[in-house]
Coordinates of C-alpha atoms in Angstrom, one line a residue:
X1 CA 25.2 -0.6 -8.6
X2 CA 22.6 -0.9 -6.0
X3 CA 24.0 -4.4 -5.3
X4 CA 27.1 -3.0 -4.2
X5 CA 25.2 -0.9 -1.3
X6 CA 25.2 -2.5 2.2
X7 CA 22.0 -4.3 2.6
X8 CA 20.7 -2.1 5.4
X9 CA 21.0 0.8 2.8
X10 CA 19.5 -1.5 -0.2
X11 CA 16.1 -2.1 2.1
X12 CA 15.7 1.6 2.6
X13 CA 16.4 2.5 -1.1
X14 CA 13.7 0.1 -2.0
X15 CA 11.4 1.4 0.5
X16 CA 11.7 4.9 -0.7
X17 CA 11.4 4.0 -4.4
X18 CA 8.1 2.3 -3.9
X19 CA 6.9 5.0 -1.3
X20 CA 8.0 7.5 -3.9
X21 CA 5.3 6.1 -6.3
X22 CA 2.7 7.8 -4.0
X23 CA 4.3 11.3 -4.6
X24 CA 4.4 10.1 -8.1
X25 CA 0.5 9.7 -8.2
X26 CA 0.0 12.7 -6.0
X27 CA 1.8 14.8 -8.5
X28 CA -0.2 13.2 -11.2
X29 CA -3.5 13.8 -9.6
X30 CA -2.3 17.7 -8.6
X31 CA -1.2 19.0 -12.3
X32 CA -3.2 17.0 -14.4
X33 CA -6.9 16.7 -14.5
X34 CA -7.5 12.9 -14.5
X35 CA -11.0 11.4 -15.1
X36 CA -12.6 9.8 -11.9
X37 CA -13.4 6.7 -14.3
X38 CA -9.6 6.6 -15.0
X39 CA -8.6 6.9 -11.4
X40 CA -11.3 4.4 -10.6
X41 CA -9.8 1.8 -13.2
X42 CA -6.2 2.4 -11.9
X43 CA -7.6 1.7 -8.5
X44 CA -9.0 -1.3 -9.4
X45 CA -5.8 -2.5 -11.1
X46 CA -3.8 -1.7 -8.2
X47 CA -6.2 -3.9 -6.1
X48 CA -5.7 -7.0 -8.4
X49 CA -2.1 -6.4 -8.4
X50 CA -1.9 -6.3 -4.6
X51 CA -4.2 -9.5 -4.1
X52 CA -2.0 -11.3 -6.2
X53 CA 1.3 -10.3 -4.3
X54 CA -0.3 -11.0 -0.6
X55 CA -1.5 -14.5 -2.2
X56 CA 1.6 -15.8 -4.4
X57 CA 4.1 -13.8 -2.7
X58 CA 3.6 -12.8 1.0
X59 CA 1.3 -15.7 2.1
X60 CA 3.3 -18.3 0.5
X61 CA 6.6 -17.3 2.0
X62 CA 5.2 -17.1 5.3
X63 CA 3.8 -20.7 5.1
X64 CA 7.0 -21.8 4.1
X65 CA 8.8 -20.0 6.5
X66 CA 7.0 -20.8 9.8
X67 CA 3.9 -23.0 8.7
X68 CA 0.3 -22.8 8.9
X69 CA 0.0 -21.7 12.6
X70 CA 2.3 -18.9 12.4
X71 CA 1.0 -17.7 8.9
X72 CA -2.6 -18.0 10.2
X73 CA -2.4 -16.0 13.5
X74 CA -0.3 -13.5 11.9
X75 CA -3.0 -12.8 9.1
X76 CA -5.7 -12.7 11.3
X77 CA -4.2 -10.3 13.4
X78 CA -2.9 -7.9 10.8
X79 CA -6.5 -7.8 9.7
X80 CA -7.4 -7.1 12.8
X81 CA -5.2 -4.4 14.0
X82 CA -5.8 -2.5 10.6
X83 CA -9.4 -2.9 11.1
X84 CA -9.5 -1.6 14.9
X85 CA -6.8 1.4 13.9
X86 CA -9.2 2.4 10.8
X87 CA -12.1 2.2 12.9
X88 CA -10.7 4.6 15.4
X89 CA -9.7 7.1 12.9
X90 CA -13.5 7.3 12.3
X91 CA -15.0 9.5 9.9
X92 CA -12.6 12.1 9.5
X93 CA -10.4 9.8 7.4
X94 CA -13.1 7.5 6.0
X95 CA -12.9 8.6 2.7
X96 CA -9.1 9.3 2.4
X97 CA -8.7 7.3 -0.8
X98 CA -11.5 8.9 -2.7
X99 CA -11.1 11.0 -5.7
X100 CA -14.4 12.8 -5.6
X101 CA -15.6 15.5 -3.0
X102 CA -15.9 13.1 -0.4
X103 CA -13.0 14.1 1.7
X104 CA -14.0 16.5 4.6
X105 CA -12.0 19.9 4.3
X106 CA -10.4 21.3 7.7
X107 CA -13.3 23.9 7.8
X108 CA -16.0 21.3 7.6
X109 CA -14.3 18.8 10.1
X110 CA -11.3 20.0 12.4
X111 CA -8.8 17.4 12.3
X112 CA -9.7 15.6 9.4
X113 CA -6.5 16.7 7.7
X114 CA -4.1 15.0 10.3
X115 CA -6.5 12.0 10.2
X116 CA -6.0 11.5 6.6
X117 CA -2.3 11.8 6.9
X118 CA -2.1 9.1 9.9
X119 CA -4.7 7.1 7.7
X120 CA -2.4 6.9 4.4
X121 CA 0.9 6.1 6.7
X122 CA -1.5 3.4 8.6
X123 CA -1.8 1.9 5.1
X124 CA 1.8 2.2 3.5
X125 CA 3.8 0.9 6.7
X126 CA 2.7 -2.8 6.1
X127 CA 3.8 -2.9 2.7
X128 CA 7.3 -1.2 3.3
X129 CA 8.1 -3.5 6.2
X130 CA 7.4 -6.5 3.9
X131 CA 10.4 -5.2 1.6
X132 CA 12.6 -5.5 4.0
X133 CA 11.5 -8.8 5.1
X134 CA 11.8 -10.1 1.8
X135 CA 15.6 -9.4 2.2
X136 CA 16.3 -11.9 5.0
X137 CA 16.5 -14.8 2.8
X138 CA 19.4 -14.4 0.8
X139 CA 20.0 -10.6 0.9
X140 CA 17.8 -9.9 -2.3
X141 CA 14.7 -7.9 -2.6
X142 CA 11.7 -9.5 -3.6
X143 CA 11.3 -8.1 -7.3
X144 CA 7.7 -8.8 -7.5
X145 CA 6.7 -7.5 -4.2
X146 CA 8.3 -4.1 -5.1
X147 CA 6.9 -4.2 -8.6
X148 CA 3.5 -4.9 -6.9
X149 CA 3.7 -2.2 -4.4
X150 CA 4.9 0.4 -6.5
X151 CA 2.3 -0.2 -9.3
X152 CA -0.6 -0.2 -6.3
X153 CA 1.0 2.9 -4.7
X154 CA 0.7 5.2 -8.1
X155 CA -3.1 5.1 -7.6
X156 CA -3.1 5.3 -4.2
X157 CA -1.5 8.3 -4.1
X158 CA -3.2 9.6 -7.3
X159 CA -6.8 9.1 -6.1
X160 CA -6.3 10.3 -2.3
X161 CA -4.3 13.4 -3.4
X162 CA -7.3 14.0 -5.9
X163 CA -9.4 14.1 -3.1
X164 CA -7.2 16.1 -1.0
X165 CA -7.2 19.0 -3.8
X166 CA -10.7 19.0 -4.1
X167 CA -11.3 19.4 -0.5
X168 CA -9.2 22.6 -0.8
X169 CA -6.1 21.4 1.1
X170 CA -2.7 23.3 0.0
X171 CA -0.1 21.9 -2.1
X172 CA 2.2 22.2 0.8
X173 CA 0.0 19.8 2.9
X174 CA -0.7 17.3 -0.1
X175 CA 3.0 16.9 -1.0
X176 CA 4.1 17.0 2.5
X177 CA 1.9 14.1 3.0
X178 CA 3.1 11.9 0.6
X179 CA 6.8 12.8 1.1
X180 CA 6.7 12.0 4.6
X181 CA 4.8 8.7 4.1
X182 CA 7.6 8.0 1.3
X183 CA 10.3 8.5 3.8
X184 CA 8.6 6.6 6.5
X185 CA 8.3 3.9 4.1
X186 CA 11.8 3.9 3.6
X187 CA 12.7 3.4 7.6
X188 CA 9.8 1.1 7.7
X189 CA 11.5 -1.2 4.9
X190 CA 14.9 -0.7 6.8
X191 CA 13.2 -2.0 9.9
X192 CA 12.0 -5.0 8.2
X193 CA 15.4 -5.8 7.4
X194 CA 17.2 -4.5 10.3
X195 CA 15.1 -5.5 13.3
X196 CA 13.9 -9.1 12.4
X197 CA 17.3 -10.4 11.4
X198 CA 17.9 -12.3 14.7
X199 CA 14.2 -13.4 15.0
X200 CA 13.2 -17.0 14.4
X201 CA 11.3 -17.9 11.0
X202 CA 8.3 -18.6 12.9
X203 CA 8.3 -14.8 14.0
X204 CA 9.3 -13.5 10.6
X205 CA 6.5 -15.9 8.8
X206 CA 3.9 -14.2 11.3
X207 CA 5.2 -10.7 10.7
X208 CA 5.0 -11.4 6.7
X209 CA 1.3 -12.8 7.4
X210 CA 0.6 -9.5 9.7
X211 CA 1.5 -7.3 6.8
X212 CA -0.9 -9.2 4.3
X213 CA -3.7 -9.4 6.5
X214 CA -3.6 -5.9 7.0
X215 CA -2.9 -5.0 3.0
X216 CA -5.9 -7.0 2.5
X217 CA -8.2 -5.6 5.1
X218 CA -7.0 -2.3 3.4
X219 CA -8.1 -3.1 0.1
X220 CA -11.4 -4.2 1.0
X221 CA -11.8 -1.0 3.3
X222 CA -10.5 1.6 0.8
X223 CA -9.2 0.8 -2.6
X224 CA -12.0 -1.4 -3.8
X225 CA -15.0 0.8 -2.7
X226 CA -13.2 3.8 -4.6
X227 CA -12.9 1.4 -8.0
X228 CA -16.3 0.2 -7.7
X229 CA -17.7 3.8 -7.0
X230 CA -16.9 4.9 -10.6
X231 CA -16.0 1.6 -12.5
X232 CA -18.3 -1.1 -11.0
X233 CA -19.3 -2.5 -14.3
X234 CA -15.5 -3.0 -15.5
X235 CA -13.8 -3.1 -12.1
X236 CA -13.5 -6.7 -11.5
X237 CA -12.2 -7.1 -14.9
X238 CA -9.7 -4.5 -14.8
X239 CA -8.7 -5.8 -11.1
X240 CA -8.3 -9.5 -12.9
X241 CA -6.0 -7.9 -15.3
X242 CA -3.8 -6.4 -12.5
X243 CA -4.2 -9.6 -10.5
X244 CA -2.6 -11.6 -13.7
X245 CA 0.1 -9.2 -14.3
X246 CA 1.2 -9.6 -10.6
X247 CA 0.8 -13.6 -11.0
X248 CA 3.0 -13.8 -14.1
X249 CA 5.4 -11.5 -12.6
X250 CA 5.7 -13.8 -9.5
X251 CA 6.3 -16.8 -11.8
X252 CA 8.4 -15.2 -14.0
X253 CA 10.5 -13.9 -11.0
X254 CA 10.6 -17.3 -9.5

């Protein structure tokens, strides 16, 4: 049925689907008392999934579209832009993906709630743009990218929402943030498809690589520290399992 929709609508729907995984994760964290060790294991698995996806899907696709120069420039630019933006958010959103008591409440740090919301949006937009970009080649979405982003977004929403709840933030705030980001993910996916249709392969390649660089920087700065903090003795093994699952999906999908 989805294949009968206009391509712009398909791009939006796929973005909403992957963004909706954040809401699912937030709901699990809010209504179920999930042990921090389980959250850490899920974060490690999601990190492995994304590392594999950006390696075998995003970077490989960017290289074949635009060559080494466009890919390397885009990749480093994405990592630098994300790092700079993350640094500008400062300490107010430093622990936005932590499930423990690391997140500051609004009483402890005025403006921290807004910073967490902006930081979460910053994390999700590059992933969503990639979904739209993947549809430029033949009008078919990258199934591997959708699955990888969906699987990684569940623990991302779960961990961050658990931290929000412990910081005393209201259900209205928590679910408002994640539903808003899910909607923004759909719009970002639409933009990835609609805006770049007329651009050259080199520009599309660079944009894909920008997203890959931003995702890798996000993993190192936020998701992996949360995974290692609680599951340091098994984090590497769980991440390797996530990497393998995503790798197998990429080969089966190819």
